[in-house]
mmCIF file of C-alpha atoms and ligand atoms in Angstrom:
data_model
loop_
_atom_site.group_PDB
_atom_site.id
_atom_site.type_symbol
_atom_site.label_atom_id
_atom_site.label_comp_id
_atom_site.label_asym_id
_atom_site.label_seq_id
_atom_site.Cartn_x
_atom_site.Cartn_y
_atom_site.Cartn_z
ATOM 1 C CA UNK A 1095 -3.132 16.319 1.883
ATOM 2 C CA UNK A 1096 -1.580 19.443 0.500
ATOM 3 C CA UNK A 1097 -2.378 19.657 -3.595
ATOM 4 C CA UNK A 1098 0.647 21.105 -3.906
ATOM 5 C CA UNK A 1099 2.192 17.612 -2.788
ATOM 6 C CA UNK A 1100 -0.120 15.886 -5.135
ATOM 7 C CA UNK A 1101 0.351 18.281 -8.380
ATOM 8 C CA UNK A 1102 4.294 17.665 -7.917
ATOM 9 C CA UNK A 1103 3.929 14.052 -7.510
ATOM 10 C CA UNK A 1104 1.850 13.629 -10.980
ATOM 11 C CA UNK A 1105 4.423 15.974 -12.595
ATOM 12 C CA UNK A 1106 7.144 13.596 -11.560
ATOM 13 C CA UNK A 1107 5.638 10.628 -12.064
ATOM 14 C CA UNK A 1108 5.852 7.893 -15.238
ATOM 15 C CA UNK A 1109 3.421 6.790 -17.032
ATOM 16 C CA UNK A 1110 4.118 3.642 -18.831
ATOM 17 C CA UNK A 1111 1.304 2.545 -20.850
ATOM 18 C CA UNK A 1112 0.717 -1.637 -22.182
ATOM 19 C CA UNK A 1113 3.108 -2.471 -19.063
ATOM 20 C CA UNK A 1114 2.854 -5.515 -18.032
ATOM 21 C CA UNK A 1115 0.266 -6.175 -20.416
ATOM 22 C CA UNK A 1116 -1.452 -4.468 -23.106
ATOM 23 C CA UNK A 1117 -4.390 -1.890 -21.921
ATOM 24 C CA UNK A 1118 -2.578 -1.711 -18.490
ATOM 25 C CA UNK A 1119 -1.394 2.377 -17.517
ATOM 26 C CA UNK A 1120 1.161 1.598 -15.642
ATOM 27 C CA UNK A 1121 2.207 3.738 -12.810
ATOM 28 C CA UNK A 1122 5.473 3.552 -12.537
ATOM 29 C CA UNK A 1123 6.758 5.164 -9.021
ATOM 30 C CA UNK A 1124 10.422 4.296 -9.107
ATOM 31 C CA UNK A 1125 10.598 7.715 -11.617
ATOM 32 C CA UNK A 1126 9.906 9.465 -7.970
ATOM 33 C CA UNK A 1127 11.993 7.271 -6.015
ATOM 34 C CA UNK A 1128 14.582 9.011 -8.070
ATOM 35 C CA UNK A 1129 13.748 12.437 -6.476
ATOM 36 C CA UNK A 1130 14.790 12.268 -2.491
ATOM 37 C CA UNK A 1131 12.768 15.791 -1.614
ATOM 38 C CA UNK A 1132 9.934 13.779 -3.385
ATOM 39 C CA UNK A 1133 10.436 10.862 -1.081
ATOM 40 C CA UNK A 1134 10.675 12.714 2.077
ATOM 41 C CA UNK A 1135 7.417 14.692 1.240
ATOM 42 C CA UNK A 1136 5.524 10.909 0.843
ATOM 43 C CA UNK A 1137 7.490 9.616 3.719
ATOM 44 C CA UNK A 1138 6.026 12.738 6.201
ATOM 45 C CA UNK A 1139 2.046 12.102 4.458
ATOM 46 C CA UNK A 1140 2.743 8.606 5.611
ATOM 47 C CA UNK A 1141 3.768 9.756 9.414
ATOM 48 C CA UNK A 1142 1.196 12.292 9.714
ATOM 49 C CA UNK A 1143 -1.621 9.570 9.629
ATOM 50 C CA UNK A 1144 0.550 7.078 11.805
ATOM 51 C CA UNK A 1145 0.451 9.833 14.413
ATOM 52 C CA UNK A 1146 -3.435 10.498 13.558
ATOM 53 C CA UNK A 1147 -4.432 6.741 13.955
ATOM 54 C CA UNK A 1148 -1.803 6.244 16.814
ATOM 55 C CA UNK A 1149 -0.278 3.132 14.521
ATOM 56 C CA UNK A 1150 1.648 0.276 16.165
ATOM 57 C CA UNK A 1151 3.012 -1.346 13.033
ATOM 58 C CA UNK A 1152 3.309 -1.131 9.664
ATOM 59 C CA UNK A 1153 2.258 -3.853 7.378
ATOM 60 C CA UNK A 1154 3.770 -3.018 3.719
ATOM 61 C CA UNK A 1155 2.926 -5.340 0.477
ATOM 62 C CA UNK A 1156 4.799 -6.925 -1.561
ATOM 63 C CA UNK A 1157 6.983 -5.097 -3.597
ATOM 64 C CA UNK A 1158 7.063 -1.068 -3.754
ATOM 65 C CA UNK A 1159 4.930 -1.449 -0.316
ATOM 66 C CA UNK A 1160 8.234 -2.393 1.286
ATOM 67 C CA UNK A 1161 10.025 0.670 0.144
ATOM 68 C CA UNK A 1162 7.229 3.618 1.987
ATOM 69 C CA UNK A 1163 6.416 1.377 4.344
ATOM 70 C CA UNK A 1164 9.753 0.924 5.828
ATOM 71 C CA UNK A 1165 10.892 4.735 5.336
ATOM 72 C CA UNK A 1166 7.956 5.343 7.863
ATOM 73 C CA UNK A 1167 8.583 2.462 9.918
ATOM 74 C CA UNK A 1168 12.180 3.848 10.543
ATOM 75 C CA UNK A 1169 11.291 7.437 10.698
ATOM 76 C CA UNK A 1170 8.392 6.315 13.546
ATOM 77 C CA UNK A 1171 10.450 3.988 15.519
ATOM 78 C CA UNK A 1172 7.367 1.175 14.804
ATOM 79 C CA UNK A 1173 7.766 -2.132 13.754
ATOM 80 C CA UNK A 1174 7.898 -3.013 9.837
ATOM 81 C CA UNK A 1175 6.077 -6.367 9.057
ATOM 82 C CA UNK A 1176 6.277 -7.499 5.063
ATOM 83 C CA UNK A 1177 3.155 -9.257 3.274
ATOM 84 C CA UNK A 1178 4.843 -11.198 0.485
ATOM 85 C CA UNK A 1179 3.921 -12.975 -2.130
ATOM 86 C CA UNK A 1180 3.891 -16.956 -2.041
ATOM 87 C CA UNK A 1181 6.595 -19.211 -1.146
ATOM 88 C CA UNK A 1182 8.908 -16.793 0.067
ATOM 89 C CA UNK A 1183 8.681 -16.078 3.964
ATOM 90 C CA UNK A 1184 10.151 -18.785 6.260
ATOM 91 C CA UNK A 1185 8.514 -20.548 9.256
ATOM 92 C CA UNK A 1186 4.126 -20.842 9.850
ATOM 93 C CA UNK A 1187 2.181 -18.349 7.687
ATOM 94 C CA UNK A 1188 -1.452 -17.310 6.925
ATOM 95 C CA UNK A 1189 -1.721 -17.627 3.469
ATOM 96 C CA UNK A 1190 -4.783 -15.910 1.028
ATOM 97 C CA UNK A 1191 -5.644 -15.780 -1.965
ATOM 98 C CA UNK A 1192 -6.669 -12.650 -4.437
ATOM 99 C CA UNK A 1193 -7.503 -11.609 -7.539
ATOM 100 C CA UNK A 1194 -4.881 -8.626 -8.861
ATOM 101 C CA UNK A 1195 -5.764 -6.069 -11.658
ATOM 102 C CA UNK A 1196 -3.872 -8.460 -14.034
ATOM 103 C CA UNK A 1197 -4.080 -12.059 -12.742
ATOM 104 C CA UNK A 1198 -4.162 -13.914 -9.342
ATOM 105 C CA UNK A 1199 -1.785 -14.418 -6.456
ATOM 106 C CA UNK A 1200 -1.693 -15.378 -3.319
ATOM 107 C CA UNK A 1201 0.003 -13.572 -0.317
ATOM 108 C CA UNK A 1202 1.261 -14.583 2.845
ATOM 109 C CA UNK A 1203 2.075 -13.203 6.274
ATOM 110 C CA UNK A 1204 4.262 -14.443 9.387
ATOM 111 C CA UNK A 1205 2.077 -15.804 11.915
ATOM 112 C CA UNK A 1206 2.780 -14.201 15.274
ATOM 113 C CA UNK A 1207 4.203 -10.885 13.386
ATOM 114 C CA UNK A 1208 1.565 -8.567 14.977
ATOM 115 C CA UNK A 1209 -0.878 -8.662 18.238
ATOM 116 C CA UNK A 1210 -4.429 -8.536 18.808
ATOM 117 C CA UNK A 1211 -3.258 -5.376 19.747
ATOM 118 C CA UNK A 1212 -1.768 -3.787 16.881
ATOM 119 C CA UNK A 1213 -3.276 -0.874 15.652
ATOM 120 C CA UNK A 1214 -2.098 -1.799 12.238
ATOM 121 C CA UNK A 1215 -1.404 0.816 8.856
ATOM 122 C CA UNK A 1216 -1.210 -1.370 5.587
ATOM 123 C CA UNK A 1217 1.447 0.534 2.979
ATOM 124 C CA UNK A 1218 1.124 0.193 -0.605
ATOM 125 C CA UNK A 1219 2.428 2.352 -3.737
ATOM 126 C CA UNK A 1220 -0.881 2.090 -5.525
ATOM 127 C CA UNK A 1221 -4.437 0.667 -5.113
ATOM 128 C CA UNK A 1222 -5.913 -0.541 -8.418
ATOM 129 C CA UNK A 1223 -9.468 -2.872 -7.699
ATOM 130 C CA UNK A 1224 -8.745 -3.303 -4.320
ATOM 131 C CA UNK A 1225 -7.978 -7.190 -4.217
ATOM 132 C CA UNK A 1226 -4.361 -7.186 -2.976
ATOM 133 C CA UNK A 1227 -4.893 -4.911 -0.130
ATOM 134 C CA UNK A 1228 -8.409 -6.523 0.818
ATOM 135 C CA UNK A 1229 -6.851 -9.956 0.615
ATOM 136 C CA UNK A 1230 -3.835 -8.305 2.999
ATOM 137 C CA UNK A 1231 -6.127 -7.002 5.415
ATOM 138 C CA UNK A 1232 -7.448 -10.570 5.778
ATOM 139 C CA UNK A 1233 -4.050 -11.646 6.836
ATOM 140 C CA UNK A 1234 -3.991 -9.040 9.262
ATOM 141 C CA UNK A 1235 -7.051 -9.652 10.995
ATOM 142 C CA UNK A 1236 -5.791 -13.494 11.159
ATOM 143 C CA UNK A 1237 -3.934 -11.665 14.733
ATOM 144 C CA UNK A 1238 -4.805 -7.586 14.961
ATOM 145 C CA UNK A 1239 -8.701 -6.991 15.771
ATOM 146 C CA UNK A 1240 -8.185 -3.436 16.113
ATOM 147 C CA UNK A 1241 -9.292 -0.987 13.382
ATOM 148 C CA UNK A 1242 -6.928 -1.173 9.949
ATOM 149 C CA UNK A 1243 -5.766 1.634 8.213
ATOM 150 C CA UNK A 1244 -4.338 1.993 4.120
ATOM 151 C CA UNK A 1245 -2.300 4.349 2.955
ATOM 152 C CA UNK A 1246 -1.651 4.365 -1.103
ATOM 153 C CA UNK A 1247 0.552 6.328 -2.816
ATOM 154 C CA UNK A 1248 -1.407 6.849 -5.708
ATOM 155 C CA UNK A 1249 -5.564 5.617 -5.583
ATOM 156 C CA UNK A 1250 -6.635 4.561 -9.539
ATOM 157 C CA UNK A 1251 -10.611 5.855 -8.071
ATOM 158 C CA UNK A 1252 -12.088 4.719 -11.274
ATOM 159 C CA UNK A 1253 -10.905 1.004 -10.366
ATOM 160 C CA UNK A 1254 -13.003 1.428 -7.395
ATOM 161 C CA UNK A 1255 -10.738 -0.241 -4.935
ATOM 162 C CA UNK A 1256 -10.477 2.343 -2.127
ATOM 163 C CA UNK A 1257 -14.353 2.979 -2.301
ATOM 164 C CA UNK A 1258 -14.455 -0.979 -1.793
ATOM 165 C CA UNK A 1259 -12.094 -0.287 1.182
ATOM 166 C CA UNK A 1260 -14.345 1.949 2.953
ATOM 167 C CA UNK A 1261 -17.552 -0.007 2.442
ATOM 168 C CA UNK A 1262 -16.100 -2.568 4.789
ATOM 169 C CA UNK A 1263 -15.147 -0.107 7.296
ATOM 170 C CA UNK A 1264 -11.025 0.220 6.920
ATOM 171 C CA UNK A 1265 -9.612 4.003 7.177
ATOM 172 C CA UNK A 1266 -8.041 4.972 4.011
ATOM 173 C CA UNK A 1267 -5.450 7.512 2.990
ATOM 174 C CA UNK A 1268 -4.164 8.309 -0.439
ATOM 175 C CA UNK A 1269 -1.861 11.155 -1.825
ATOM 176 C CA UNK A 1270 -2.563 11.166 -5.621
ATOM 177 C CA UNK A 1271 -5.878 9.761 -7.300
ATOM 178 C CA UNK A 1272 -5.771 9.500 -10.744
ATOM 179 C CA UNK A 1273 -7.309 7.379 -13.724
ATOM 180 C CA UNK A 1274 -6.363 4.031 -14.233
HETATM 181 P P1 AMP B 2775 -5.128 -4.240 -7.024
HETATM 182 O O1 AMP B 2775 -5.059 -5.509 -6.234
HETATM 183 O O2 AMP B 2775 -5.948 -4.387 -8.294
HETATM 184 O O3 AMP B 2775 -5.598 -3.067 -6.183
HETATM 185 O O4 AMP B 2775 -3.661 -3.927 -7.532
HETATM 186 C C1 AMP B 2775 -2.738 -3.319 -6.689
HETATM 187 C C2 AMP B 2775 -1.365 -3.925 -6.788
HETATM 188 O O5 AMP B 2775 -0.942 -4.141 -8.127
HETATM 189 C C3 AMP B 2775 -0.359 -2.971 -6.170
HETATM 190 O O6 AMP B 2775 0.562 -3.730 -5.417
HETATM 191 C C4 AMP B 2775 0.287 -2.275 -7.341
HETATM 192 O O7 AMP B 2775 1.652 -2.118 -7.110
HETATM 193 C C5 AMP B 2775 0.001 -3.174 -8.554
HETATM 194 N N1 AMP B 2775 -0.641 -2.443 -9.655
HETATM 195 C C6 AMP B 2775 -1.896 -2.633 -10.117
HETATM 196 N N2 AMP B 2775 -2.199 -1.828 -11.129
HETATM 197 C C7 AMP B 2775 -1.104 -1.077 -11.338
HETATM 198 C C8 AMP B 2775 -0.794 -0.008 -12.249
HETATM 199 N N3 AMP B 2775 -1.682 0.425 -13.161
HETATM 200 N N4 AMP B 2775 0.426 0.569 -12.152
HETATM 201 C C9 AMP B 2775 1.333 0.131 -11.226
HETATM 202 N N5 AMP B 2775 1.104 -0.852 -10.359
HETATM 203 C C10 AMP B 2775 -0.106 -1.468 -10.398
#
């Protein structure tokens, strides 16, 4: 990860504080959706460990995952599957359950969307505690048992999540930490 990359990122990006709810810093990437160089510069992080971990597919959350992790997915030429949130993905599904930073959700994936396989790199614009992308790597290993790998956009590391990530043995890649 060049600093360089990360020290641009920061300067670009909005901080909205009490968003969605009071004590909550919200990180608020669409101000560097707004900058294409920006975007490219994520987009190539995101490649560089798809080549790394010789990736099959790209799994991207529910909402801003959907935006990095189909830029790579195009740029690759690898398969983009979405985890979404519940009720909205037709046909069989494994569902799960999670706890988010503010509240609980559950998330759901298309059965028969990946193989046993699938060496499988979950995309996400930020991880916070941890819960969401845990809770999507359970829906993952519902098909893929090969090793998973995270990329975040931006890691809150005093929420913990990514160190949480790690304990259980996933790979994961970040471009910006900063405080949550
Ligand atoms: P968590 O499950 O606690 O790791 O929360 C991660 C999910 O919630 C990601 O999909 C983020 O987009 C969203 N999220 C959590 N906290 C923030 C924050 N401070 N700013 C922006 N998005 C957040």
């Amino acid at each position: 990860m060049s600093s360089n990359l990360e020290k641009l990122l920061k300067k670009n990006l909005r901080v909205i504080p009490n968003f969605p709810k009071k004590g909550i810093m919200f990180q608020d990437i669409f101000s560097i959706l707004e900058k294409p160089r920006l975007l490219k510069m994520i987009v190539k992080e995101i490649s560089d460990v798809i080549k790394k971990e010789k990736i099959t597919k790209i799994v991207g959350i529910d909402a801003r995952g959907f935006i990095f992790g189909s830029l790579a997915s195009l740029k690759n030429g690898i398969p983009f599957i979405p985890v979404r949130k519940k009720g909205k993905l037709p046909g069989e599904v494994f569902k799960k359950k999670y706890k988010l930073e503010y509240g609980f959700d559950q998330i759901e994936i298309q059965k028969g969307s990946l193989l046993k396989k699938d060496r499988v790199l979950i995309v996400d614009d930020l991880i916070a505690t941890g819960g969401t992308a845990l809770a999507s790597a359970k829906l993952v290993e519902n098909m893929s048992d090969q090793q998973i790998s995270f990329m975040f956009v931006i890691d809150l590391y005093n929420l913990n999540g990514s160190v949480v990530l790690k304990k259980k043995g996933y790979n994961v890649f970040d471009i910006i930490k900063t405080e949550g």
